[in-house]
Each structure stands twice: as structure tokens, then as C-alpha cells.
Tab-separated table of C-alpha atoms in Angstrom:
chain	number	residue	atom	x	y	z
A	1	ASP	CA	0.000	0.000	0.000
A	2	THR	CA	1.200	3.512	-0.767
A	3	GLU	CA	0.457	6.724	1.095
A	4	VAL	CA	0.476	8.652	-2.173
A	5	THR	CA	-2.738	7.995	-4.100
A	6	GLN	CA	-2.982	8.521	-7.833
A	7	THR	CA	-6.104	8.446	-10.004
A	8	PRO	CA	-6.971	7.114	-12.456
A	9	LYS	CA	-4.799	3.982	-12.575
A	10	HIS	CA	-5.198	3.729	-16.340
A	11	LEU	CA	-6.144	6.337	-18.922
A	12	VAL	CA	-6.614	6.029	-22.662
A	13	MET	CA	-7.122	9.253	-24.577
A	14	GLY	CA	-7.042	10.598	-28.086
A	15	MET	CA	-4.649	13.306	-29.183
A	16	THR	CA	-7.397	15.951	-29.126
A	17	ASN	CA	-8.753	15.123	-25.666
A	18	LYS	CA	-8.247	17.053	-22.439
A	19	LYS	CA	-7.831	15.028	-19.268
A	20	SER	CA	-6.283	15.389	-15.822
A	21	LEU	CA	-4.218	13.147	-13.581
A	22	LYS	CA	-4.671	13.515	-9.843
A	23	CYS	CA	-2.379	12.866	-6.904
A	24	GLU	CA	-3.145	13.111	-3.199
A	25	GLN	CA	-1.081	12.682	-0.026
A	26	HIS	CA	-1.983	13.208	3.635
A	27	MET	CA	1.461	12.904	5.166
A	28	GLY	CA	1.849	16.662	5.628
A	29	HIS	CA	4.529	16.766	2.928
A	30	ARG	CA	5.203	20.177	1.404
A	31	ALA	CA	7.086	19.023	-1.704
A	32	MET	CA	5.335	17.172	-4.512
A	33	TYR	CA	6.705	15.851	-7.804
A	34	TRP	CA	5.585	14.598	-11.206
A	35	TYR	CA	7.715	12.016	-13.041
A	36	LYS	CA	7.337	10.324	-16.415
A	37	GLN	CA	8.555	6.745	-16.763
A	38	LYS	CA	8.957	4.648	-19.898
A	39	ALA	CA	9.036	0.858	-19.613
A	40	LYS	CA	12.112	-0.492	-17.782
A	41	LYS	CA	13.686	2.971	-17.621
A	42	PRO	CA	14.238	5.206	-14.590
A	43	PRO	CA	11.693	7.927	-13.836
A	44	GLU	CA	12.345	11.314	-15.422
A	45	LEU	CA	11.533	14.371	-13.364
A	46	MET	CA	8.963	16.732	-14.899
A	47	PHE	CA	7.856	19.204	-12.207
A	48	VAL	CA	8.498	19.976	-8.555
A	49	TYR	CA	6.197	21.955	-6.266
A	50	SER	CA	7.395	23.318	-2.970
A	51	TYR	CA	4.864	24.848	-0.592
A	52	GLU	CA	2.333	24.878	-3.430
A	53	LYS	CA	4.572	26.915	-5.715
A	54	LEU	CA	6.231	25.566	-8.860
A	55	SER	CA	9.904	25.165	-8.056
A	56	ILE	CA	11.282	23.138	-10.981
A	57	ASN	CA	10.032	22.680	-14.538
A	58	GLU	CA	12.373	20.346	-16.425
A	59	SER	CA	11.628	21.953	-19.808
A	60	VAL	CA	8.394	20.017	-20.135
A	61	PRO	CA	6.221	20.785	-23.219
A	62	SER	CA	3.286	23.084	-22.527
A	63	ARG	CA	0.792	20.335	-23.377
A	64	PHE	CA	1.491	19.221	-19.783
A	65	SER	CA	0.205	21.725	-17.231
A	66	PRO	CA	0.700	21.093	-13.502
A	67	GLU	CA	-1.425	22.533	-10.740
A	68	CYS	CA	-1.159	22.387	-6.958
A	69	PRO	CA	-4.522	23.537	-5.507
A	70	ASN	CA	-3.454	22.868	-1.910
A	71	SER	CA	-0.730	21.170	0.074
A	72	SER	CA	-2.304	17.710	-0.295
A	73	LEU	CA	-3.219	17.720	-3.967
A	74	LEU	CA	-1.280	17.793	-7.210
A	75	ASN	CA	-2.850	17.667	-10.656
A	76	LEU	CA	-1.408	17.251	-14.132
A	77	HIS	CA	-3.598	18.620	-16.909
A	78	LEU	CA	-3.124	17.037	-20.329
A	79	HIS	CA	-4.059	18.529	-23.688
A	80	ALA	CA	-3.169	17.672	-27.271
A	81	LEU	CA	-0.778	14.895	-26.289
A	82	GLN	CA	1.331	12.904	-28.736
A	83	PRO	CA	1.715	9.105	-28.984
A	84	GLU	CA	5.232	9.386	-27.525
A	85	ASP	CA	3.661	10.761	-24.330
A	86	SER	CA	2.315	7.277	-23.569
A	87	ALA	CA	4.049	6.276	-20.319
A	88	LEU	CA	3.585	5.685	-16.598
A	89	TYR	CA	3.159	9.005	-14.782
A	90	LEU	CA	4.314	8.896	-11.197
A	91	CYS	CA	3.593	11.320	-8.413
A	92	ALA	CA	5.842	11.570	-5.362
A	93	SER	CA	5.999	13.635	-2.204
A	94	SER	CA	8.570	14.444	0.452
A	95	ARG	CA	8.598	16.500	3.607
A	96	GLU	CA	10.528	19.341	2.029
A	97	ILE	CA	12.884	19.873	-0.890
A	98	GLN	CA	15.820	21.209	1.067
A	99	ASN	CA	16.096	18.424	3.638
A	100	SER	CA	17.640	15.642	1.633
A	101	ASN	CA	17.252	13.225	4.513
A	102	GLN	CA	13.546	13.121	3.767
A	103	PRO	CA	13.038	10.539	1.019
A	104	GLN	CA	10.502	10.798	-1.745
A	105	HIS	CA	7.482	8.504	-1.491
A	106	PHE	CA	5.881	7.428	-4.748
A	107	GLY	CA	2.355	6.567	-5.780
A	108	ASP	CA	1.518	3.592	-8.004
A	109	GLY	CA	1.207	5.821	-11.046
A	110	THR	CA	-1.233	6.389	-13.881
A	111	ARG	CA	-0.593	4.363	-17.018
A	112	LEU	CA	-1.401	6.685	-19.909
A	113	SER	CA	-1.967	5.547	-23.479
A	114	ILE	CA	-2.377	8.054	-26.311
A	115	LEU	CA	-4.198	6.792	-29.388
B	1	GLY	CA	26.700	16.583	-13.797
B	2	GLU	CA	25.824	13.796	-11.438
B	3	ASP	CA	25.635	10.256	-12.783
B	4	VAL	CA	24.543	6.958	-11.271
B	5	GLU	CA	25.350	3.613	-12.875
B	6	GLN	CA	24.049	0.101	-12.312
B	7	SER	CA	24.311	-3.188	-14.117
B	8	LEU	CA	21.084	-3.955	-15.987
B	9	PHE	CA	20.380	-7.601	-15.092
B	10	LEU	CA	20.943	-10.070	-12.276
B	11	SER	CA	19.664	-13.628	-12.075
B	12	VAL	CA	19.803	-15.721	-8.904
B	13	ARG	CA	18.320	-18.943	-7.509
B	14	GLU	CA	15.699	-18.791	-4.789
B	15	GLY	CA	17.365	-18.929	-1.369
B	16	ASP	CA	20.667	-17.459	-2.590
B	17	SER	CA	21.884	-13.960	-1.752
B	18	SER	CA	21.583	-11.197	-4.340
B	19	VAL	CA	24.009	-8.302	-4.552
B	20	ILE	CA	23.059	-5.278	-6.642
B	21	ASN	CA	25.802	-2.739	-7.240
B	22	CYS	CA	25.715	0.980	-7.951
B	23	THR	CA	28.325	3.674	-8.541
B	24	TYR	CA	27.723	7.396	-8.283
B	25	THR	CA	29.688	10.508	-9.055
B	26	ASP	CA	28.497	13.255	-6.702
B	27	SER	CA	30.764	13.076	-3.651
B	28	SER	CA	28.628	15.663	-1.867
B	29	SER	CA	25.564	13.375	-1.825
B	30	THR	CA	24.299	13.161	1.728
B	31	TYR	CA	21.815	10.340	1.238
B	32	LEU	CA	21.656	7.412	-1.155
B	33	TYR	CA	18.467	5.451	-1.779
B	34	TRP	CA	17.293	2.082	-2.990
B	35	TYR	CA	13.862	1.800	-4.605
B	36	LYS	CA	12.081	-1.366	-5.757
B	37	GLN	CA	9.615	-1.434	-8.650
B	38	GLU	CA	7.468	-4.490	-9.254
B	39	PRO	CA	5.755	-4.912	-12.646
B	40	GLY	CA	2.862	-2.474	-13.067
B	41	ALA	CA	3.562	-0.696	-9.785
B	42	GLY	CA	5.160	2.518	-8.596
B	43	LEU	CA	8.474	2.854	-6.799
B	44	GLN	CA	8.692	1.501	-3.273
B	45	LEU	CA	11.341	3.005	-1.004
B	46	LEU	CA	13.329	0.052	0.325
B	47	THR	CA	16.018	1.721	2.369
B	48	TYR	CA	18.447	4.628	2.410
B	49	ILE	CA	21.820	5.329	3.924
B	50	PHE	CA	23.461	8.494	5.157
B	51	SER	CA	26.851	9.193	3.623
B	52	ASN	CA	28.696	9.064	6.949
B	53	MET	CA	27.630	5.424	7.430
B	54	ASP	CA	29.394	2.359	6.040
B	55	MET	CA	26.597	-0.118	6.484
B	56	LYS	CA	22.921	-0.315	7.253
B	57	GLN	CA	20.987	-3.509	7.905
B	58	ASP	CA	17.231	-3.944	7.835
B	59	GLN	CA	15.984	-7.545	8.103
B	60	ARG	CA	17.052	-9.287	4.861
B	61	LEU	CA	18.517	-6.099	3.378
B	62	THR	CA	22.094	-4.912	3.886
B	63	VAL	CA	23.370	-1.698	2.333
B	64	LEU	CA	27.125	-1.171	2.058
B	65	LEU	CA	28.624	2.214	1.207
B	66	ASN	CA	32.232	2.772	0.141
B	67	LYS	CA	32.425	6.522	-0.005
B	68	LYS	CA	36.044	6.568	-1.199
B	69	ASP	CA	35.146	4.511	-4.293
B	70	LYS	CA	31.616	6.026	-4.555
B	71	HIS	CA	30.203	2.505	-4.566
B	72	LEU	CA	26.901	1.419	-3.067
B	73	SER	CA	25.547	-2.104	-2.867
B	74	LEU	CA	22.293	-3.740	-1.802
B	75	ARG	CA	22.444	-7.305	-0.540
B	76	ILE	CA	19.232	-9.307	-0.272
B	77	ALA	CA	19.628	-12.413	1.872
B	78	ASP	CA	17.575	-15.564	1.184
B	79	THR	CA	16.183	-14.131	-2.044
B	80	GLN	CA	12.580	-15.081	-2.787
B	81	THR	CA	10.566	-15.077	-6.022
B	82	GLY	CA	8.670	-12.069	-4.637
B	83	ASP	CA	11.934	-10.126	-4.751
B	84	SER	CA	11.845	-10.242	-8.565
B	85	ALA	CA	11.634	-6.584	-9.594
B	86	ILE	CA	13.681	-3.673	-10.903
B	87	TYR	CA	15.879	-2.053	-8.267
B	88	PHE	CA	16.873	1.593	-8.659
B	89	CYS	CA	19.759	3.232	-6.887
B	90	ALA	CA	19.401	7.021	-6.493
B	91	GLU	CA	21.314	9.949	-5.079
B	92	ILE	CA	19.923	13.327	-4.168
B	93	GLU	CA	21.153	16.338	-6.101
B	94	ASN	CA	22.890	18.776	-3.809
B	95	GLN	CA	20.474	21.624	-4.540
B	96	GLY	CA	16.779	21.412	-5.228
B	97	GLY	CA	16.043	17.905	-4.052
B	98	LYS	CA	16.211	16.290	-7.469
B	99	LEU	CA	16.706	12.516	-7.389
B	100	ILE	CA	19.295	11.163	-9.814
B	101	PHE	CA	18.415	7.555	-10.669
B	102	GLY	CA	20.536	4.751	-12.018
B	103	GLN	CA	19.240	2.784	-14.987
B	104	GLY	CA	17.822	0.082	-12.721
B	105	THR	CA	18.849	-3.532	-12.192
B	106	GLU	CA	16.290	-6.157	-13.182
B	107	LEU	CA	16.485	-8.974	-10.624
B	108	SER	CA	15.151	-12.337	-11.751
B	109	VAL	CA	14.734	-15.027	-9.085
B	110	LYS	CA	14.452	-18.578	-10.351
B	111	PRO	CA	12.834	-21.315	-8.234
């Protein structure tokens, strides 16, 4: 069981659709992360939020739009995605960014398929 | 920039010990992590070690750190089929909290 909850678990969408991925944690963590992972590869960092403000954007295309409505929730809005965006999208959280002794805890991910 | 390297595959027999190795480049890393990923699942934090430690043991898991050689290893005693997964070594980037992952070692446990 994971303390970071991601919904939906699976998502199939067309290239013209708009959808959102959701992530929730109730551990009181103030840093939240989005990663993209291709099969049998390590996760690639996309975005980092710290205290509900965007801290890092790893040059992600604008068709991915993150949002942090409050300290427990993190969304990833998707629009006009490409087939190469099909991947497992992982959310993670940690107590803070600056304290590196606080590990990141991951959700089970959303498996996204773009038709 | 920082880099983390792991061998890609390891195959062992059930009941044997498994040793997964990792090398890293950032000597200022304060913590090093091991994550486990089973098929279709997210990353599970297995254990982590502070850079001023040489060894950390947690039940069947033993982490060894050689800071001089920047070498980290994860030993799994009495390996079971349920240990079959991909294991990622990771270090924390000095600024900003970014995790730098290795390529992952796929552990296959044969009965």
C-alpha cells in the first residue's frame, strides 16, 4: 500500500482530448513531484512543487500543465498529447525539498496511453 | 553533472543472496536510496543510507557504502521469487532535491 494515491490507474485518450491526472497525499509533505517513466527505464523528473509553488520545470512541453490547488493535492492537466507521451506518470511527495534526509514517497502511477 | 550507474540484469536462484551494485559521481551526496519497482507498480522506497555510514541492515537487506570509491551495494539475503523486480539506486542532487536515478537492475529469481 502507498500513502500517495494517484487516479486514475489507467487512462486512454485521443490526441485531441483534455484530461487530468490527480495525486493526493496526507502525510503533511510540502514538496510534490511529477515524473514520467517509460518501460524499464528510470523515472524522469517533470515538475516539482514546494509549498504549493512551482519550483522546478524540467523543460516540459506546454501540453502538460501542472497545478497544486493545496498542500495535499497535485494535478497534471493534459491537452493535445502525442503518442510518444504514452508512459507511466508517477507522483511523489517528500517532507521538504531542502532536507535531503527526507526521502521521496511514490504513488503507483497512472498508465497513460495516447491513441 | 551527477551520474549513477548500475548493471542492468541479475539472475539468482531462490534462497541465494543477491548483490546489486551501484556507482555514483556526486561526492557531496548526503543520502543514497534504494527503490524497488514491481511490474505495473510505482516505486517503493526500500532503504536509504546516510553518507557518513558504512553499512545499514534492515531484516534481509544490507546496504554497504564505500564513499572513497563512490560505490553502493544492496544485498538481499535468502532471495525469494517475490523479490523479482527492478531495483533503482538514487542519489539526491545537492540543490533542489532532485533525485538522480541509475538505470535500474532487473532482478530475476528462479525457483
